[in-house]
Coordinates of C-alpha atoms and ligand atoms in Angstrom, one line a residue:
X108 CA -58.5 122.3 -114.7
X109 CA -61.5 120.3 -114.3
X110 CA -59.7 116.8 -115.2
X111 CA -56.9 117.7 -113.0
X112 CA -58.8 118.5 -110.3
X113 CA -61.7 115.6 -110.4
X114 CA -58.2 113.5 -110.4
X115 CA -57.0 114.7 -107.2
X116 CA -60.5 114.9 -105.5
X117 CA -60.3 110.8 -106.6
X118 CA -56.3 111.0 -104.5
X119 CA -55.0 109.7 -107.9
X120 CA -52.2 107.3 -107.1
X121 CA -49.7 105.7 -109.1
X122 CA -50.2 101.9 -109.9
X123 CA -53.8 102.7 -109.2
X124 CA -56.1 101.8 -112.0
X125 CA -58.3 104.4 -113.3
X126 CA -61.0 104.2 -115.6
X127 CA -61.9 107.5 -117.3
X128 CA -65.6 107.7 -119.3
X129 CA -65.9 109.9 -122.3
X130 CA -61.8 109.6 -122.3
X131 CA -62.8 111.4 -126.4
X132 CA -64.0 115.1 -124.8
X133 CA -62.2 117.9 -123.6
X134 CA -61.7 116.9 -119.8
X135 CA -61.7 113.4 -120.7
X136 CA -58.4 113.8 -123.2
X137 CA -56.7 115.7 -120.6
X138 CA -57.6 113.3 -117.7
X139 CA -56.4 110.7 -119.9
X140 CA -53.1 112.2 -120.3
X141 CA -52.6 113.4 -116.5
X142 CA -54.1 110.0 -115.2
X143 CA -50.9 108.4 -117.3
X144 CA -48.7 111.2 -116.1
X145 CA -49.6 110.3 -112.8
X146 CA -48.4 106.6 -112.8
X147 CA -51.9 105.5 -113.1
X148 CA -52.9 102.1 -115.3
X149 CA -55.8 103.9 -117.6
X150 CA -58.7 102.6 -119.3
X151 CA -60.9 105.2 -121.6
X152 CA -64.0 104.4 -122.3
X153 CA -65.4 106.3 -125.9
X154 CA -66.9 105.3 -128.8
X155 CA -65.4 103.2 -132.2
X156 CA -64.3 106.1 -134.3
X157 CA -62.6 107.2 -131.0
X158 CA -60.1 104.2 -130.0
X159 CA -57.1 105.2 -131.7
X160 CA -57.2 109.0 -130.2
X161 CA -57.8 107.7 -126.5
X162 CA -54.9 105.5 -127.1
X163 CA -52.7 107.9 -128.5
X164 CA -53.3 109.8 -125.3
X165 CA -51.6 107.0 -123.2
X166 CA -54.7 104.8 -122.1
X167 CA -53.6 100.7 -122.1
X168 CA -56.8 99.6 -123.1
X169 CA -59.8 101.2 -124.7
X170 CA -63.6 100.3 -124.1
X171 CA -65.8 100.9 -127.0
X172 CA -68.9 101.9 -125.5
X173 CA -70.9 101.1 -128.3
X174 CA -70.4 97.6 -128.4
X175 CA -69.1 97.0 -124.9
X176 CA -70.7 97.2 -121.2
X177 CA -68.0 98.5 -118.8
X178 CA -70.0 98.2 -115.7
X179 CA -70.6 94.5 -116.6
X180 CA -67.2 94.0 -116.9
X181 CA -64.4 91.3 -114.5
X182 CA -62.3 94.2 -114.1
X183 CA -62.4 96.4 -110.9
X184 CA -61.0 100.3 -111.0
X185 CA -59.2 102.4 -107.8
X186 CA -60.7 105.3 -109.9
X187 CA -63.6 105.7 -111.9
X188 CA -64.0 109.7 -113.5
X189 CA -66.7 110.4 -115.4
X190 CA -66.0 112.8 -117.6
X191 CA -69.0 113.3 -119.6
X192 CA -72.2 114.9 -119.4
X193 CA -74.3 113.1 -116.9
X194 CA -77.1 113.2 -119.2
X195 CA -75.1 111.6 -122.0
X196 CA -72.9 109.4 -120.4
X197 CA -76.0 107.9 -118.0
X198 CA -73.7 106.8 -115.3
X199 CA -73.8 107.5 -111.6
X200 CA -71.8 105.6 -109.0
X201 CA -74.4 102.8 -108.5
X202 CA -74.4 101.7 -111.8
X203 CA -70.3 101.4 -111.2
X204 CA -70.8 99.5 -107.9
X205 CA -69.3 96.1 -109.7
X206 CA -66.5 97.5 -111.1
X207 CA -65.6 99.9 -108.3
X208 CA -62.7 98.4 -106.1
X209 CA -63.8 98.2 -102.6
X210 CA -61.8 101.0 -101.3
X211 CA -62.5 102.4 -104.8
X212 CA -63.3 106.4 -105.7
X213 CA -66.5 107.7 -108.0
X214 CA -66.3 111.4 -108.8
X215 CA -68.2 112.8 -111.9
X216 CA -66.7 116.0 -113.7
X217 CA -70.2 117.6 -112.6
X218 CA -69.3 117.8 -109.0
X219 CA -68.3 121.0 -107.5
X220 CA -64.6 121.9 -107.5
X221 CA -62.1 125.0 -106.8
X222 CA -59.8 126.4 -109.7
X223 CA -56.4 127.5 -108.5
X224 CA -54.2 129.9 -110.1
X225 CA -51.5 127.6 -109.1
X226 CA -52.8 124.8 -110.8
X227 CA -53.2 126.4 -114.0
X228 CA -49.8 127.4 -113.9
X229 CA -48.8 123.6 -113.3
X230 CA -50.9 122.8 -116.1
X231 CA -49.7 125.4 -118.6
X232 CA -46.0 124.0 -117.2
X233 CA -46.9 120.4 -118.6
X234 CA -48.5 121.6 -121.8
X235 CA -45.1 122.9 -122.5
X236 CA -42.8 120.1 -121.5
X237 CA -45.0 118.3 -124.0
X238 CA -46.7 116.4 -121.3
X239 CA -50.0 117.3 -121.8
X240 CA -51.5 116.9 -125.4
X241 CA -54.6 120.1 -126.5
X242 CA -56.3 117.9 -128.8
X243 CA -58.6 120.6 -130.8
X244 CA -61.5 119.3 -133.2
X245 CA -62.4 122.4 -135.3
X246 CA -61.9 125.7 -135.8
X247 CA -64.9 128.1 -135.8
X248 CA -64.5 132.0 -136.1
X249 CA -66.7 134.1 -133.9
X250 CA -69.2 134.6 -136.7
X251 CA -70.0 131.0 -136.0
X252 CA -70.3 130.9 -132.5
X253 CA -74.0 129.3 -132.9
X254 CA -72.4 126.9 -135.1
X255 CA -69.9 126.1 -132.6
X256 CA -72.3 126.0 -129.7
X257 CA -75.0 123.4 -131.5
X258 CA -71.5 121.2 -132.1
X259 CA -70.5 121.8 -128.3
X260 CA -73.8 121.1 -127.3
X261 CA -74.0 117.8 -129.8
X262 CA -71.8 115.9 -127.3
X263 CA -70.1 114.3 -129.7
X264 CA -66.9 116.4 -129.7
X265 CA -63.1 115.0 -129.5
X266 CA -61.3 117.1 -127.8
X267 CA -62.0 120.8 -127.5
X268 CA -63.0 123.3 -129.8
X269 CA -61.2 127.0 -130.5
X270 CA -63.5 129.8 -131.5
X271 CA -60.8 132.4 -133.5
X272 CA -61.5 135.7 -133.4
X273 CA -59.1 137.9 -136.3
Ligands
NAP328 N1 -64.9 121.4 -121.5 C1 -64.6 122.1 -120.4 O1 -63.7 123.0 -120.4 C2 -65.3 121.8 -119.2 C3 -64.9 122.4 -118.0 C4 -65.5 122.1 -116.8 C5 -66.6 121.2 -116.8 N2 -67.0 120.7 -117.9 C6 -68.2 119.9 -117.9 O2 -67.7 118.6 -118.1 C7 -68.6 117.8 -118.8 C8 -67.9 117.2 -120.1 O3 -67.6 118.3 -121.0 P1 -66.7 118.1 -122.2 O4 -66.6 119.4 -122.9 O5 -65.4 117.5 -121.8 O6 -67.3 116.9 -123.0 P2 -68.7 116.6 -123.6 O7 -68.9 117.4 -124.8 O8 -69.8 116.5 -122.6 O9 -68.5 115.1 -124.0 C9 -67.8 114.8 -125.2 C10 -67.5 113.3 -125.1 O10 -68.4 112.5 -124.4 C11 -68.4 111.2 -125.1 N3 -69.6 110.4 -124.9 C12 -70.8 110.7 -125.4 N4 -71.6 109.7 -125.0 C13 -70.9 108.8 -124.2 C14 -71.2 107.7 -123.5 N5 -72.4 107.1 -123.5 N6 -70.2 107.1 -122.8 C15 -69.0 107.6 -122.7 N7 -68.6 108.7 -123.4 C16 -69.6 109.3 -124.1 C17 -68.1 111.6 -126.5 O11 -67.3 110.7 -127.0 P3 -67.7 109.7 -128.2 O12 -68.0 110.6 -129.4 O13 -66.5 108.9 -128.3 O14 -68.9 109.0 -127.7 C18 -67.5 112.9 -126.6 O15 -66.1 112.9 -127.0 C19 -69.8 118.7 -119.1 O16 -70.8 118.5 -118.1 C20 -69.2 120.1 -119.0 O17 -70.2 121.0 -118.5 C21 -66.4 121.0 -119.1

């Protein structure tokens, strides 16, 4: 819900070119697959032992943010979502000002937003035409629910993760 709707707050186009940050977490690997559902030319930007997921998701390049500056890049994006943590990703629209096409759209998953029922239903829809990829990291049962919050919390997540409860 909240990469589908960040995307439409941007007026996601097709052709546009859309780069998503932290294309490895939950909303990022959904934004990643709905930005290429939508027509969009994607770029993910995650770290090394990340690359092959984000592509796998549909992205047409990958930046490895360990070894590579995207705001410092020739490149310029219709789109830019970030999709991380604001305190882990550090980027704000200022720092994206060079790679931010002129008539260009910023919008960070942190921004306020309104969940529709309908939307969920569109999404659930896609998820079972095969269109839209749940990419879960681990499995914790509700015993370890600190566990699973300190790995949550770590930032460092692909995907999402399922807490089971039997
Ligand atoms: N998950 C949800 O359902 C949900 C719903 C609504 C809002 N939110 C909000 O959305 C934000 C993101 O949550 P999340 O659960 O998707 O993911 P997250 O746990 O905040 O981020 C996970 C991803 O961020 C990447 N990352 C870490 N440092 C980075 C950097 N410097 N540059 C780019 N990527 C970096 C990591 O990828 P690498 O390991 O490849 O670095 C990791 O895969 C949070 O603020 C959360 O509160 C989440």
């Amino acid at each position: 819900m909240a990469a589908y709707n960040h995307l439409c707050k941007g007026n996601i186009k097709s052709g546009q070119k859309v780069l998503i940050i932290g294309a490895s977490g939950s909303v990022g690997t959904y934004a990643v697959q709905l930005a290429r559902y939508f027509g969009a030319q994607v770029t993910g930007v995650c770290s090394t032992a990340n690359l092959d997921l984000v592509k796998s998701l549909g992205a047409g390049k990958m930046i490895d943010y360990t070894k590579e500056d995207f705001t410092k890049s020739n490149e310029q994006y219709d789109l830019i979502f970030d999709a991380a943590r604001k305190r882990i990703s550090g980027v704000t629209k200022s720092k994206c000002k060079d790679v931010l096409a002129p008539n260009g759209t910023f919008v960070h998953v942190e921004m306020d937003r309104k969940d529709r029922v309908q939307d969920l239903d569109y999404l659930g829809e896609l998820v079972k035409a095969g269109e839209l990829r749940v990419v879960i990291d681990r499995e914790f049962t509700l015993e370890q629910i600190v566990e699973a919050h300190r790995y949550v919390e770590s930032g460092r997540k692909k995907g999402n993760v399922v807490v089971v409860v039997r």
